[in-house]
XYZ file of C-alpha atoms in Angstrom:
360
model
C -0.002 0.001 0.000
C 1.429 3.365 -1.043
C 0.408 6.905 -0.236
C -1.698 8.523 -2.953
C -3.140 12.005 -3.318
C -6.513 10.391 -4.085
C -6.761 9.204 -0.485
C -7.937 12.701 0.451
C -10.584 13.000 -2.249
C -13.509 11.972 -0.052
C -12.491 14.450 2.602
C -11.891 17.250 0.104
C -15.371 16.644 -1.293
C -16.836 17.973 1.962
C -15.393 21.374 0.956
C -14.899 22.380 4.586
C -13.085 25.441 5.846
C -12.512 23.715 9.207
C -11.546 20.208 10.336
C -14.041 17.416 9.784
C -16.218 16.876 12.847
C -18.055 13.649 13.599
C -20.237 13.887 16.730
C -23.125 12.161 18.471
C -23.801 9.883 21.406
C -21.655 6.941 22.395
C -24.806 4.822 22.051
C -28.112 5.279 20.375
C -30.533 4.840 23.307
C -33.959 5.848 22.093
C -35.399 7.321 18.889
C -36.212 10.544 20.733
C -32.645 10.869 22.045
C -31.082 10.287 18.613
C -33.346 12.824 16.894
C -32.933 15.450 19.620
C -29.098 15.345 19.517
C -28.978 15.212 15.705
C -31.205 18.281 15.428
C -29.124 20.164 18.007
C -25.991 19.442 15.933
C -27.300 20.121 12.435
C -26.481 23.838 12.349
C -22.887 23.536 13.510
C -19.496 22.423 12.277
C -20.642 18.787 12.542
C -20.802 17.032 9.170
C -21.389 13.487 10.320
C -23.619 12.215 13.146
C -22.276 9.178 15.002
C -24.053 6.699 17.252
C -23.122 3.229 18.414
C -25.727 0.629 17.554
C -23.767 -2.459 18.640
C -21.544 -1.813 21.656
C -18.733 -4.319 22.387
C -18.241 -4.157 26.178
C -15.220 -5.277 28.159
C -17.375 -7.482 30.374
C -20.857 -8.973 29.835
C -23.854 -7.565 31.599
C -23.518 -3.953 30.535
C -25.524 -2.130 27.872
C -24.499 -3.652 24.533
C -26.499 -1.414 22.199
C -30.043 -1.376 20.923
C -29.176 -3.334 17.804
C -30.615 -3.007 14.302
C -33.666 -0.994 15.387
C -31.318 1.931 16.000
C -30.381 2.021 12.311
C -33.968 3.115 11.548
C -33.527 5.983 13.985
C -30.373 7.048 12.150
C -32.234 6.929 8.857
C -34.873 9.235 10.298
C -32.237 11.594 11.724
C -30.558 11.772 8.301
C -33.865 12.649 6.650
C -34.595 15.377 9.223
C -31.144 16.988 9.426
C -29.254 16.187 6.204
C -26.297 15.013 8.306
C -24.386 11.954 7.155
C -24.735 8.984 9.514
C -21.954 6.896 11.015
C -21.873 3.763 13.181
C -19.431 1.065 14.278
C -19.361 -2.356 12.595
C -17.655 -5.446 14.019
C -18.633 -8.212 11.631
C -20.104 -8.923 8.182
C -23.721 -8.941 9.500
C -23.287 -5.426 10.919
C -21.910 -4.283 7.571
C -24.886 -5.748 5.655
C -27.446 -4.154 7.977
C -25.686 -0.764 7.933
C -25.563 -0.720 4.153
C -29.251 -1.751 3.905
C -30.100 1.243 6.083
C -27.941 3.653 4.010
C -25.404 4.460 6.696
C -22.743 6.688 5.108
C -19.699 6.147 7.342
C -18.678 2.884 8.945
C -15.923 2.710 11.567
C -14.117 -0.325 12.862
C -13.396 -0.217 16.572
C -10.196 -0.746 18.495
C -11.154 -4.173 19.826
C -11.926 -5.387 16.309
C -8.768 -3.817 14.876
C -6.571 -6.245 16.830
C -8.073 -9.230 15.015
C -6.901 -9.721 11.382
C -9.636 -12.392 10.871
C -12.363 -9.948 11.868
C -10.877 -7.156 9.708
C -10.715 -9.479 6.719
C -14.308 -10.528 7.204
C -15.393 -6.865 7.258
C -13.177 -6.055 4.221
C -14.735 -8.908 2.266
C -18.219 -7.699 3.140
C -17.333 -4.135 2.086
C -15.391 -4.966 -1.063
C -15.693 -2.149 -3.637
C -18.038 -0.082 -1.442
C -18.423 3.656 -1.919
C -18.999 4.117 1.835
C -16.436 5.979 3.934
C -14.642 3.418 6.102
C -12.613 4.505 9.122
C -10.258 2.218 11.037
C -9.501 2.936 14.718
C -6.086 2.047 16.056
C -5.889 -1.343 17.779
C -6.075 -1.256 21.605
C -2.408 -2.184 21.883
C 0.318 0.181 20.607
C 1.230 -1.670 17.435
C 1.657 0.410 14.277
C 2.176 -2.668 12.078
C -1.162 -4.129 13.202
C -2.907 -0.847 12.488
C -1.337 -0.648 9.010
C -2.121 -4.327 8.386
C -5.811 -3.708 8.995
C -5.704 -0.723 6.708
C -4.036 -2.783 3.975
C -6.797 -5.425 4.182
C -9.395 -2.719 3.592
C -7.330 -1.135 0.813
C -6.909 -4.504 -0.928
C -10.719 -4.902 -0.897
C -10.893 -1.930 -3.283
C -12.339 0.408 -0.663
C -11.512 3.911 -1.951
C -12.739 6.115 0.887
C -10.475 5.193 3.773
C -9.339 7.003 6.895
C -7.954 6.213 10.330
C -8.998 7.227 13.831
C -6.523 7.669 16.636
C -8.269 6.833 19.936
C -5.249 6.070 22.144
C -3.896 2.810 23.513
C -4.560 0.657 26.543
C -1.812 0.549 29.115
C -1.391 -1.325 32.384
C 0.039 1.786 33.985
C -2.319 4.392 35.344
C -2.074 7.788 33.620
C -4.366 10.797 33.433
C -5.809 9.352 30.201
C -8.311 6.573 29.734
C -6.221 5.451 26.736
C -2.696 6.805 26.490
C -2.382 8.895 23.323
C 1.110 7.738 22.297
C 1.078 10.577 19.756
C 4.240 9.299 18.035
C 2.416 6.247 16.721
C -0.214 8.456 15.034
C 2.583 10.688 13.736
C 4.355 7.624 12.294
C 1.118 6.639 10.537
C 0.848 10.217 9.264
C 4.423 10.118 7.959
C 3.821 6.791 6.176
C 0.568 7.965 4.559
C 0.496 11.809 4.622
C -2.625 11.986 2.399
C -4.635 9.483 4.421
C -7.240 11.369 6.505
C -6.335 11.132 10.187
C -9.025 11.779 12.778
C -8.615 12.077 16.567
C -11.034 10.600 19.095
C -10.427 12.739 22.226
C -13.398 11.171 23.999
C -11.760 7.738 24.181
C -8.275 9.108 24.748
C -9.293 11.156 27.772
C -12.320 9.371 29.256
C -13.105 12.715 30.862
C -15.188 15.480 29.305
C -13.143 18.284 30.865
C -10.038 17.144 28.982
C -11.581 16.840 25.519
C -10.886 20.372 24.393
C -7.216 20.164 25.453
C -6.616 16.910 23.561
C -8.598 18.160 20.551
C -6.290 21.152 20.343
C -3.239 18.927 20.629
C -4.527 16.866 17.676
C -5.131 19.960 15.573
C -1.661 21.234 16.477
C -0.334 17.946 15.012
C -2.248 18.518 11.720
C -4.995 15.971 12.283
C -7.770 16.269 9.724
C -10.722 15.930 12.029
C -12.273 15.007 15.335
C -14.829 12.411 16.461
C -16.393 13.502 19.730
C -19.085 11.824 21.808
C -21.986 14.219 22.357
C -25.085 13.608 24.424
C -28.109 15.716 25.427
C -27.878 14.397 29.015
C -24.333 13.083 29.456
C -24.512 12.289 33.149
C -27.343 9.850 32.467
C -25.929 8.310 29.312
C -26.273 4.526 29.101
C -22.577 4.124 28.236
C -19.382 6.142 28.730
C -21.187 8.947 30.559
C -18.022 10.585 31.890
C -16.542 11.312 28.437
C -19.566 12.831 26.661
C -20.284 16.545 26.235
C -23.501 18.357 25.447
C -24.145 19.817 21.997
C -23.808 23.359 23.427
C -20.430 22.520 24.962
C -19.291 21.092 21.647
C -20.325 24.226 19.801
C -18.388 26.405 22.277
C -15.342 24.199 21.711
C -15.497 24.966 17.967
C -15.197 28.661 18.764
C -12.178 28.182 21.013
C -10.235 25.583 19.024
C -7.482 26.954 16.791
C -6.411 25.443 13.466
C -2.707 26.109 12.914
C -1.139 26.824 9.550
C 1.115 24.044 8.257
C 3.852 26.564 7.627
C 4.510 30.251 6.947
C 6.326 31.703 3.937
C 7.710 34.731 5.778
C 11.511 34.888 5.518
C 12.092 36.014 9.101
C 10.007 33.134 10.437
C 11.820 30.536 8.352
C 15.252 31.905 9.257
C 14.419 31.847 12.947
C 13.017 28.338 12.650
C 16.196 27.110 10.963
C 18.297 28.595 13.780
C 16.199 26.945 16.468
C 16.220 23.587 14.659
C 19.995 23.780 14.382
C 20.151 24.159 18.162
C 17.836 21.165 18.548
C 20.119 19.100 16.281
C 23.124 20.016 18.411
C 21.388 18.957 21.613
C 20.148 15.712 19.992
C 23.756 14.862 19.125
C 24.766 15.529 22.708
C 21.931 13.384 24.055
C 23.071 10.390 21.962
C 26.672 10.918 23.033
C 25.740 11.103 26.736
C 23.539 7.984 26.522
C 26.340 6.137 24.670
C 28.738 7.051 27.473
C 26.191 5.906 30.064
C 25.884 2.505 28.352
C 29.670 2.089 28.361
C 29.566 2.462 32.120
C 26.717 -0.046 32.190
C 29.011 -2.427 30.303
C 31.673 -1.986 33.015
C 29.046 -2.699 35.716
C 28.076 -5.792 33.791
C 31.694 -7.001 33.824
C 31.946 -6.345 37.567
C 28.704 -8.212 38.317
C 29.819 -11.127 36.191
C 33.069 -11.399 38.035
C 31.207 -11.596 41.358
C 28.177 -13.560 40.089
C 25.779 -10.769 41.114
C 22.231 -10.418 39.698
C 21.753 -7.778 37.034
C 18.556 -6.229 38.301
C 18.985 -4.210 41.521
C 15.511 -2.892 42.373
C 16.576 -0.654 45.273
C 19.105 1.174 43.104
C 16.606 1.479 40.233
C 13.920 3.005 42.457
C 16.452 5.459 43.876
C 17.423 6.614 40.362
C 13.779 6.924 39.275
C 12.751 8.958 42.273
C 15.709 11.290 41.913
C 15.171 11.796 38.191
C 11.466 12.561 38.611
C 12.317 15.344 41.073
C 15.125 16.673 38.859
C 12.862 16.496 35.815
C 10.148 18.541 37.595
C 12.764 21.275 38.280
C 13.501 21.376 34.519
C 9.816 21.528 33.544
C 9.628 17.873 32.474
C 6.518 15.830 33.283
C 6.687 12.724 35.482
C 5.103 10.744 32.621
C 7.949 11.688 30.291
C 10.653 10.947 32.837
C 9.142 7.519 33.560
C 9.081 6.613 29.865
C 12.579 7.960 29.253
C 14.262 6.250 32.173
C 12.433 2.972 31.726
C 13.794 2.907 28.150
C 17.302 3.810 29.375
C 17.102 1.210 32.169
C 15.991 -1.505 29.760
C 18.890 -0.724 27.410
C 21.299 -0.863 30.398
C 19.913 -4.288 31.322
C 20.296 -5.453 27.736
C 23.970 -4.353 27.723
C 24.666 -6.097 31.022
C 22.889 -9.285 29.926
C 25.034 -9.578 26.807
C 28.132 -9.373 28.991
C 26.988 -11.592 31.847
C 25.667 -14.317 29.534
C 28.691 -14.318 27.193
């Protein structure tokens, strides 16, 4: 699969002067609820109304969607508002029912994206479709798996493709529901710069008061659009209540969000940017040199431990380093999250160096 300018055609056809916005409730609950939210969103920046009809839940017993009856509600909402309709599909039967009810946009969820068999089944059911098909990133941070799912859809002659970045599950507790791991989305963007890339701040944050912040981060990274869960009564939503915003809140967000220019042609700006990037390059070289020197010391430690038959991992020492570096990082304006990631990577590389020596 190669990047092609034609990948953007379906998005360009919207002729928008702002990022694409897909919005609506996590789940379609009742016909009245669907119609009320859709009508509140129709005179806004929203181009596509979204609602989950089938809801894959982590554990059984929760609300798992109203099922096919909800598709009729979406049809009615489309007739009343003129908005395009979107829903999640997880198997060939969902695809068939969605197409029969003239759903315009189909997205494949994160839990489905981890399963190549499921993706292939959906790709086969959609082969040659003119529907817009959006693939969320898999729950685990695996770019190859995400691209693999995309390739299966592409090979099924689906022309209108895009991807949704909704963050990644992690065992560690962070301020996010799903850690954004922005670099993975950026890597996807670099591989396929013309493939529409949409951010799902609702699932990244899990908290409505963080949605605007993460939406702005996505726009700052040149994302093409946002998919935001929007409910007329979020606190009483049947699923994912904490991460949904009201239509009025969403409209206020549109006013406050800023779309950045990709670049600026002004000579002074470009000269200053080149100077600053040159400084960054210098510091990057120094970082690599310092880490290389640190690993050489780790090699010496490995030799010493080998000579005395001492275990490589020393938890007490590691915890001391981590605590110290978090405090030092805070003094330099670096987040605890960043320091943890950085030093865990450095620590793992040190262990790798020592293991090669000890096990020689």
